[in-house]
mmCIF file with all atom_site columns, C-alpha atoms in Angstrom:
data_model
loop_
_atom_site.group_PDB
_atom_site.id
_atom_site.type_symbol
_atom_site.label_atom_id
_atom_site.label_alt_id
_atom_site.label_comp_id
_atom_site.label_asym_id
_atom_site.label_entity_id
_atom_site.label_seq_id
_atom_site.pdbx_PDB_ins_code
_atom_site.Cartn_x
_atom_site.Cartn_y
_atom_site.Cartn_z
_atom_site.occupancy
_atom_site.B_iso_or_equiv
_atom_site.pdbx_formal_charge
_atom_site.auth_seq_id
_atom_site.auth_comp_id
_atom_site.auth_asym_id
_atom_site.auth_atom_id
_atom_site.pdbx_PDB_model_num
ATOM 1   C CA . UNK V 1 1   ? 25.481  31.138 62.780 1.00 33.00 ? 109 UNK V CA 1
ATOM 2   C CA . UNK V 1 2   ? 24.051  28.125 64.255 1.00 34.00 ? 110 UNK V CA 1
ATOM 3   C CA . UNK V 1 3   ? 20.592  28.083 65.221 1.00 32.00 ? 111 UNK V CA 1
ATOM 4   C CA . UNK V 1 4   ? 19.872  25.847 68.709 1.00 33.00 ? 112 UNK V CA 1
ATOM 5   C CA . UNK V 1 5   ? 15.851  25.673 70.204 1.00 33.00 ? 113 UNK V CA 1
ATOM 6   C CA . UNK V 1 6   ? 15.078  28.677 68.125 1.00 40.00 ? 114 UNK V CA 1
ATOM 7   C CA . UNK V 1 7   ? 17.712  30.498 69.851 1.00 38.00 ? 115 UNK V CA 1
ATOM 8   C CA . UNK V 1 8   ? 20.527  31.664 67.606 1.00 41.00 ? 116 UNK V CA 1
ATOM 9   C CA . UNK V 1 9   ? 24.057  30.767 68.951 1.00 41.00 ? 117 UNK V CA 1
ATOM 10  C CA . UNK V 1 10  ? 26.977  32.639 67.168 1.00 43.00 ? 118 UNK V CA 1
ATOM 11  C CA . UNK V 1 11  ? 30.360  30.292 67.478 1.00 42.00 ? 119 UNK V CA 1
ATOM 12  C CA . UNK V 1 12  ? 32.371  33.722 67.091 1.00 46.00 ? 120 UNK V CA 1
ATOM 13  C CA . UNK V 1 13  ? 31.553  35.027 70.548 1.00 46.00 ? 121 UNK V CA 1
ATOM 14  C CA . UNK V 1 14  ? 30.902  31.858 71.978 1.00 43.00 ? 122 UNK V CA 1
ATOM 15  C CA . UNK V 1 15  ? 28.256  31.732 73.724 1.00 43.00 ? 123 UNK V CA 1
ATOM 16  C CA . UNK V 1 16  ? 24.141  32.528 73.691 1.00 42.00 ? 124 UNK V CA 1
ATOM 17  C CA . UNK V 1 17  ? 22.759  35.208 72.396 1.00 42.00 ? 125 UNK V CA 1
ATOM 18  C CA . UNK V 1 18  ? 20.958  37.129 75.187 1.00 41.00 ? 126 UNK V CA 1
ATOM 19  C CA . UNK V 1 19  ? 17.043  37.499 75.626 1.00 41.00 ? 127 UNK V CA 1
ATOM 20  C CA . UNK V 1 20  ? 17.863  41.027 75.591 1.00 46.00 ? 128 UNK V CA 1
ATOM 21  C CA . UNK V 1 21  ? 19.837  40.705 72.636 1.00 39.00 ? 129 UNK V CA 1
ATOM 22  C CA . UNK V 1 22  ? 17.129  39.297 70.399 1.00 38.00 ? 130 UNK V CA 1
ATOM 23  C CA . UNK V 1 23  ? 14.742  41.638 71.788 1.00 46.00 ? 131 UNK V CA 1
ATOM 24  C CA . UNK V 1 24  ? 16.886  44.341 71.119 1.00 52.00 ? 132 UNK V CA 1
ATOM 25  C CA . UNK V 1 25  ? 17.520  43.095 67.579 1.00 52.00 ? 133 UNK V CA 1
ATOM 26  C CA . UNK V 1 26  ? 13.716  42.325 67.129 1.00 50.00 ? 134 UNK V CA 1
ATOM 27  C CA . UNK V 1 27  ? 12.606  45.684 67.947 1.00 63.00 ? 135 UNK V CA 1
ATOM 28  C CA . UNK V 1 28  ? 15.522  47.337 65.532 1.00 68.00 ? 136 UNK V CA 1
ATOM 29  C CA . UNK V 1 29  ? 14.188  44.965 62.743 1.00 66.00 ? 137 UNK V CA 1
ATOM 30  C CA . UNK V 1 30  ? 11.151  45.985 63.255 1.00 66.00 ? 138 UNK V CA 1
ATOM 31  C CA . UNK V 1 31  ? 11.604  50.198 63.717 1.00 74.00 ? 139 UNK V CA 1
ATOM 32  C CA . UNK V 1 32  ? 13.595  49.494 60.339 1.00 76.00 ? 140 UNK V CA 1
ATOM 33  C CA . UNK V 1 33  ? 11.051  47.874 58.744 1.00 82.00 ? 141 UNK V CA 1
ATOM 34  C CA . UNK V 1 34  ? 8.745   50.795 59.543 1.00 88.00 ? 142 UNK V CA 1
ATOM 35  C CA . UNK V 1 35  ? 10.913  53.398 58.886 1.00 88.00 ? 143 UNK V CA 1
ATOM 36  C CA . UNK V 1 36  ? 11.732  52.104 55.292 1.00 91.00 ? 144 UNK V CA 1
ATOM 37  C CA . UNK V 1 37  ? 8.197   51.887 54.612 1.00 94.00 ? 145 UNK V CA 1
ATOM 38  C CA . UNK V 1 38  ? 7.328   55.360 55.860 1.00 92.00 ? 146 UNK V CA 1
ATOM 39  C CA . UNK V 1 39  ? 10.233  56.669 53.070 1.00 93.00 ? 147 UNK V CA 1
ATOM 40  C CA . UNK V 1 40  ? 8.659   54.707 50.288 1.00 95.00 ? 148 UNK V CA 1
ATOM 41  C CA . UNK V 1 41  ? 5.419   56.533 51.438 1.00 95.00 ? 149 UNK V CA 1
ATOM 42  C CA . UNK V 1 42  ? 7.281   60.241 51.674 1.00 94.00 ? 150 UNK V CA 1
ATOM 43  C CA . UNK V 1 43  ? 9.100   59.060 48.332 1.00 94.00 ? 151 UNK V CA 1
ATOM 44  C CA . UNK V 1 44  ? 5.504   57.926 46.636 1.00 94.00 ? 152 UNK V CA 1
ATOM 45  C CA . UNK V 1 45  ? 3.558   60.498 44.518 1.00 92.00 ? 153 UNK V CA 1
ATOM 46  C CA . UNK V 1 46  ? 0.488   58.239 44.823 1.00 90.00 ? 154 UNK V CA 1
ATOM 47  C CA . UNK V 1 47  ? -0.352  55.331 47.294 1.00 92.00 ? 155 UNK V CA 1
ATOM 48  C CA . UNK V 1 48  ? -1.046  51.892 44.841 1.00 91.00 ? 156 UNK V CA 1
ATOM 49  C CA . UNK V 1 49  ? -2.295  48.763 46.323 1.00 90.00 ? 157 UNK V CA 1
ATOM 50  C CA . UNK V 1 50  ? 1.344   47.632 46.528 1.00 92.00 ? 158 UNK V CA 1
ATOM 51  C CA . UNK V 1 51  ? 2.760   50.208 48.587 1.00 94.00 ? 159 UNK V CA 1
ATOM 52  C CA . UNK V 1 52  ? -0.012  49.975 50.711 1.00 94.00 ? 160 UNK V CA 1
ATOM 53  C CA . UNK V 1 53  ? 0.584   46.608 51.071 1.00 92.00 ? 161 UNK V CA 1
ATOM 54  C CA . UNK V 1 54  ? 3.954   47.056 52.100 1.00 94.00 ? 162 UNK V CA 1
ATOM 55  C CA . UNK V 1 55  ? 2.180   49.707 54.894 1.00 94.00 ? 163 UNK V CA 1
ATOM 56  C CA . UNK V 1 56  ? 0.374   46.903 56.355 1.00 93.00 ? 164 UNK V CA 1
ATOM 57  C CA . UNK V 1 57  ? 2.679   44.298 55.872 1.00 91.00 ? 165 UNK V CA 1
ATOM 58  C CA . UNK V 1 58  ? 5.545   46.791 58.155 1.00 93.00 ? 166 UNK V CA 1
ATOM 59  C CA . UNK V 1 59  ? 2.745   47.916 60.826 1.00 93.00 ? 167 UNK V CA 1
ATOM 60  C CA . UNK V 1 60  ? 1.198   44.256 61.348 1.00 91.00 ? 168 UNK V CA 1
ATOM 61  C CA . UNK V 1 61  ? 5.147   42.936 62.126 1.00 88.00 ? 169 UNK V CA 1
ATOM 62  C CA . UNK V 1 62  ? 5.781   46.124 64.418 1.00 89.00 ? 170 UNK V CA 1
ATOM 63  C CA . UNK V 1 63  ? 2.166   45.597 66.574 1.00 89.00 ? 171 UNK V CA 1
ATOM 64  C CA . UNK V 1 64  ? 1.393   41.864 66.015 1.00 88.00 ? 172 UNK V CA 1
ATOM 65  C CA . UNK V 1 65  ? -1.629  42.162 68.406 1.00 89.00 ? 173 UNK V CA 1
ATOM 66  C CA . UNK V 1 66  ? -3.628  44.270 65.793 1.00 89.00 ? 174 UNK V CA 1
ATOM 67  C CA . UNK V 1 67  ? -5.281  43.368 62.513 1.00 87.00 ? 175 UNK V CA 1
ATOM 68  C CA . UNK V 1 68  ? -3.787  46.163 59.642 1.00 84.00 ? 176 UNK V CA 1
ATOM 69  C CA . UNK V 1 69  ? -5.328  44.103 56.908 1.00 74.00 ? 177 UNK V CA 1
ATOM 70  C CA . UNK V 1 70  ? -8.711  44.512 57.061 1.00 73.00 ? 178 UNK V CA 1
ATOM 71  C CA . UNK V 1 71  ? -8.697  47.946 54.627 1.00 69.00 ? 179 UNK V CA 1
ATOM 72  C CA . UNK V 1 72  ? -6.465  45.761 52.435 1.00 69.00 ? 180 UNK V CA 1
ATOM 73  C CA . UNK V 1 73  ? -9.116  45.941 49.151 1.00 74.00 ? 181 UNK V CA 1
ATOM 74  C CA . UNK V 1 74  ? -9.802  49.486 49.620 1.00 75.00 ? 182 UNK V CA 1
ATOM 75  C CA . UNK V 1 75  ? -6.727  50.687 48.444 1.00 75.00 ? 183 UNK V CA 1
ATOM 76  C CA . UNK V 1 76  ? -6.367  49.824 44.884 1.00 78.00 ? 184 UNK V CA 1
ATOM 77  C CA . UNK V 1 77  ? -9.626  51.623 43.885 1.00 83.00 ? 185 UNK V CA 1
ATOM 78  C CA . UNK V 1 78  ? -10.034 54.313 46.997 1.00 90.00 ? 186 UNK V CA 1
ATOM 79  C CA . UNK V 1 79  ? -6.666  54.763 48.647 1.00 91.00 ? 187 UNK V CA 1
ATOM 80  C CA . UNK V 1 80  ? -8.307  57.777 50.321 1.00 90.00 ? 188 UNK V CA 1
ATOM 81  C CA . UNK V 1 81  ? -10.677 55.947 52.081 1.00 92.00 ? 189 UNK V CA 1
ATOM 82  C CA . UNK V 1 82  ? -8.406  53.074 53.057 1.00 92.00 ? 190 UNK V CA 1
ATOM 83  C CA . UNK V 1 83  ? -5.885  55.366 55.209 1.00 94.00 ? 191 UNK V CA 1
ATOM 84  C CA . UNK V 1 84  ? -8.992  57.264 56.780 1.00 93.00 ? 192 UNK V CA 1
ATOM 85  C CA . UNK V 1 85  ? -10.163 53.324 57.911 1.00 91.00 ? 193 UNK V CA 1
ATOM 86  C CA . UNK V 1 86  ? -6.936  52.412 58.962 1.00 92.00 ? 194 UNK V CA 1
ATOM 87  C CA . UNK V 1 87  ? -6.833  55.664 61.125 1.00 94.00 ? 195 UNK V CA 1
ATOM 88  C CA . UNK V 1 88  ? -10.349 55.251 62.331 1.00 92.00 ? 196 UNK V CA 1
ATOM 89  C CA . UNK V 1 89  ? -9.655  51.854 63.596 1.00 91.00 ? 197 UNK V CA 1
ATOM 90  C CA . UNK V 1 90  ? -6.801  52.379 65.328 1.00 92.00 ? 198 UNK V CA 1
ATOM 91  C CA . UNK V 1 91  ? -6.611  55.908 66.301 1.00 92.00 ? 199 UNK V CA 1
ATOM 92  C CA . UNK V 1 92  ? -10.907 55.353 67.309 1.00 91.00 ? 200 UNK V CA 1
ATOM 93  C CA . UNK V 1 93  ? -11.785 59.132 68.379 1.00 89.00 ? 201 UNK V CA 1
ATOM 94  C CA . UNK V 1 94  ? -8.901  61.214 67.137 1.00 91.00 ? 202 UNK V CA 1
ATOM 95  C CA . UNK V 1 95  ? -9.140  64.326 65.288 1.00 91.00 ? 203 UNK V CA 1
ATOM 96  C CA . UNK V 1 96  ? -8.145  64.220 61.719 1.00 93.00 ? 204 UNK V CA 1
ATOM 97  C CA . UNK V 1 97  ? -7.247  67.936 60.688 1.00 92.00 ? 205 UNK V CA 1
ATOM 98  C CA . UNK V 1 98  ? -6.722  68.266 56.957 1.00 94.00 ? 206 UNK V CA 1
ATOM 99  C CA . UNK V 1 99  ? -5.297  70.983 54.558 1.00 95.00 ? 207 UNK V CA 1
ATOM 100 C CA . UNK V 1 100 ? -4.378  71.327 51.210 1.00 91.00 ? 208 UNK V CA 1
ATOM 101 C CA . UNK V 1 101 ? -4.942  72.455 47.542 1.00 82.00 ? 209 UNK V CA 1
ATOM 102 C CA . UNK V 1 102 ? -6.466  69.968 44.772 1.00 75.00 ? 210 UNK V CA 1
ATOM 103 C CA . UNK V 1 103 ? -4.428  69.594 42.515 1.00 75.00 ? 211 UNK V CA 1
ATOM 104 C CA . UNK V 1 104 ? -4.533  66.431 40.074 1.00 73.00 ? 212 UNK V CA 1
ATOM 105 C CA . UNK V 1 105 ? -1.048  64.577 41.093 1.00 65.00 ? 213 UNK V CA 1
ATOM 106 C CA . UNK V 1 106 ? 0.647   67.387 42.691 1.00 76.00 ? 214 UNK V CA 1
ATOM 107 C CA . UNK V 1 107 ? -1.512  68.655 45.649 1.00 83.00 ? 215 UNK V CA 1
ATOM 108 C CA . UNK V 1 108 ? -0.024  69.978 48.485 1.00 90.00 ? 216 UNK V CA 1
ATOM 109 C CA . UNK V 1 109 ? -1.973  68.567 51.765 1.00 93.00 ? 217 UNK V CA 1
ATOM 110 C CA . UNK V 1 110 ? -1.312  68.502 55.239 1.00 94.00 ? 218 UNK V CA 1
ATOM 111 C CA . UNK V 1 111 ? -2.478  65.997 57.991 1.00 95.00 ? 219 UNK V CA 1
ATOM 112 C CA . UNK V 1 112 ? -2.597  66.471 61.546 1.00 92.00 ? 220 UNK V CA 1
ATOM 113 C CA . UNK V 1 113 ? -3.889  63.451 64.017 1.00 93.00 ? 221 UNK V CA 1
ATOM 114 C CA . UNK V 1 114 ? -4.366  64.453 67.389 1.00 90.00 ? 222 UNK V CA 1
ATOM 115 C CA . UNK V 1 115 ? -6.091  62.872 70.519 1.00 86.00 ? 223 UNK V CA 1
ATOM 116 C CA . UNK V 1 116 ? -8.097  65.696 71.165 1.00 73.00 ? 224 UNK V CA 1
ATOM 117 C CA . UNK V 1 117 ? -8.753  68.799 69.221 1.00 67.00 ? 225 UNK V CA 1
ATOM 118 C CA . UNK V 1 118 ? -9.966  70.902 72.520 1.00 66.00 ? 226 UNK V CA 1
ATOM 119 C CA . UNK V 1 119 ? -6.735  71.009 73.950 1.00 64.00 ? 227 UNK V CA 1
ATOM 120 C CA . UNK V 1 120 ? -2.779  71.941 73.167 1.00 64.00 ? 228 UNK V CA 1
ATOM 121 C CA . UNK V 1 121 ? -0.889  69.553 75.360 1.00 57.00 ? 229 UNK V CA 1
ATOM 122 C CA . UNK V 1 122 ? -1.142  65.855 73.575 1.00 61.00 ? 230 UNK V CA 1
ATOM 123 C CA . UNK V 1 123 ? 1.057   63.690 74.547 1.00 63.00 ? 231 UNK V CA 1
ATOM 124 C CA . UNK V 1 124 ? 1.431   62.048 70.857 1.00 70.00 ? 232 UNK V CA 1
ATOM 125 C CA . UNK V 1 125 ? 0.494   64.329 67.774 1.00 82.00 ? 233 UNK V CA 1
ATOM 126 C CA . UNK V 1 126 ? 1.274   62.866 64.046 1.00 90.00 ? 234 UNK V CA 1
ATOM 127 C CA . UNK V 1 127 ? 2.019   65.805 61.735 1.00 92.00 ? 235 UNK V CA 1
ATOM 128 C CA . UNK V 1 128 ? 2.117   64.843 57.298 1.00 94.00 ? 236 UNK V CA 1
ATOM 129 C CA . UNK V 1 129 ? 2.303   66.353 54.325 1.00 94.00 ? 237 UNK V CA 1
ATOM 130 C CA . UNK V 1 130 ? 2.172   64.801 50.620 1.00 93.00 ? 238 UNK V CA 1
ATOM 131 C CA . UNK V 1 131 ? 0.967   65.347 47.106 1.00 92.00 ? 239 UNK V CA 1
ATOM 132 C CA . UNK V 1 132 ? -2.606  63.641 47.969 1.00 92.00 ? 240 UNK V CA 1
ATOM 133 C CA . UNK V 1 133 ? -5.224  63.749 50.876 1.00 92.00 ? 241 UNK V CA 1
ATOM 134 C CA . UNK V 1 134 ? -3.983  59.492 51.221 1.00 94.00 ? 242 UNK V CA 1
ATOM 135 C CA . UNK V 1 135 ? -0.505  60.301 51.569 1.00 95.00 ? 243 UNK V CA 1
ATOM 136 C CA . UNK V 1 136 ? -0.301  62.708 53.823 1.00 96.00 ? 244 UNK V CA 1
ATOM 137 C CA . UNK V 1 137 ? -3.149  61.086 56.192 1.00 96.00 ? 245 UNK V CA 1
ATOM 138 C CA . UNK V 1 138 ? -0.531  57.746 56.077 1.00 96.00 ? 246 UNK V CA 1
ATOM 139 C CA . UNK V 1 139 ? 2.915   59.828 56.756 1.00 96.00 ? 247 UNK V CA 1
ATOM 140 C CA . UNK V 1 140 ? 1.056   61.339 59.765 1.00 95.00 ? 248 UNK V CA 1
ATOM 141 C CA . UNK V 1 141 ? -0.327  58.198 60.794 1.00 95.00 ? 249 UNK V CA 1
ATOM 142 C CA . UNK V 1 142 ? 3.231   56.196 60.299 1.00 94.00 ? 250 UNK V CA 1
ATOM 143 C CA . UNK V 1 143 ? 5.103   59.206 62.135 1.00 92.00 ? 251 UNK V CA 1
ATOM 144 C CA . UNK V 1 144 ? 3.013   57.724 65.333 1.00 92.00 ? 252 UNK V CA 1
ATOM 145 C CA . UNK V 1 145 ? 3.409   54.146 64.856 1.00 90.00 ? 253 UNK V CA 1
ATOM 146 C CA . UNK V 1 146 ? 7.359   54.691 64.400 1.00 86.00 ? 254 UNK V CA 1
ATOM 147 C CA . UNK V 1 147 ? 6.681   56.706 67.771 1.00 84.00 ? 255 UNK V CA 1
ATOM 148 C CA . UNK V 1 148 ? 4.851   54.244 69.580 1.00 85.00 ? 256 UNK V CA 1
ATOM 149 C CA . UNK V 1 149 ? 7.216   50.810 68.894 1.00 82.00 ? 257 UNK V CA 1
ATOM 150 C CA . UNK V 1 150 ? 10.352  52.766 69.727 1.00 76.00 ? 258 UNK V CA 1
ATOM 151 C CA . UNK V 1 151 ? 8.745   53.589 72.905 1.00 73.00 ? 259 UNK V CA 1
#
């Protein structure tokens, strides 16, 4: 592949990759990029600093316009209250409903983020589950982002 003004030319079809094209293969890039983060997080039975900075790293590349980092130095010490500052930031008014037994390293919590708790008919709703509160607050919140940047 030969790369011309930024645009990629491929000499086997001859010709210029369309705008559409990239876009296209941005926006796959980018919903894989998110979705093999969010199976590191289902596969995780704790959220470190590094897979949370993998978290960031996917959702800043899939919404460029928004700042992900900024609970960055939260997360090694209090995962917990990293994910609840990522969702209050960018979910601002949702309701965070949480279940689950304490259980040191294999809880069993649930996580539902809706718009609005006073009615039944949101338009997005991000269901998780996981062994801690942290995990299953993330899976719920990276079920909507892989929602939103496919849409």
């Amino acid at each position: 592949m030969i790369v011309v003004n930024a645009c990629p030319v491929n000499p086997d079809d001859g010709g210029w990759w369309s705008s559409e094209l990239i876009s296209s293969r941005l926006e796959t890039r980018v919903i894989n990029g998110l979705t093999d983060v969010f199976t590191k997080v289902l596969q995780a039975h704790v959220l470190d600093a590094d897979l949370y900075q993998d978290v960031i790293h996917a959702l800043q590349l899939a919404f460029p316009d928004e700042n992900f980092g900024e609970s960055g130095p939260l997360a090694d010490r209090h995962p917990t209250e990293a994910v609840l500052h990522l969702v209050n930031t960018h979910l601002p008014d949702w309701s965070i409903v949480l279940k689950g037994t304490a259980r040191e390293g294999d809880g069993e919590w649930t996580c539902t983020l809706r718009q609005s708790d006073l009615q039944d008919n949101d338009a997005m709703l991000g269901n998780g589950a996981g062994p801690t509160l942290a995990l299953a607050m993330l899976v719920a919140f990276l079920k909507l982002s892989v929602f939103k940047v496919s849409q």
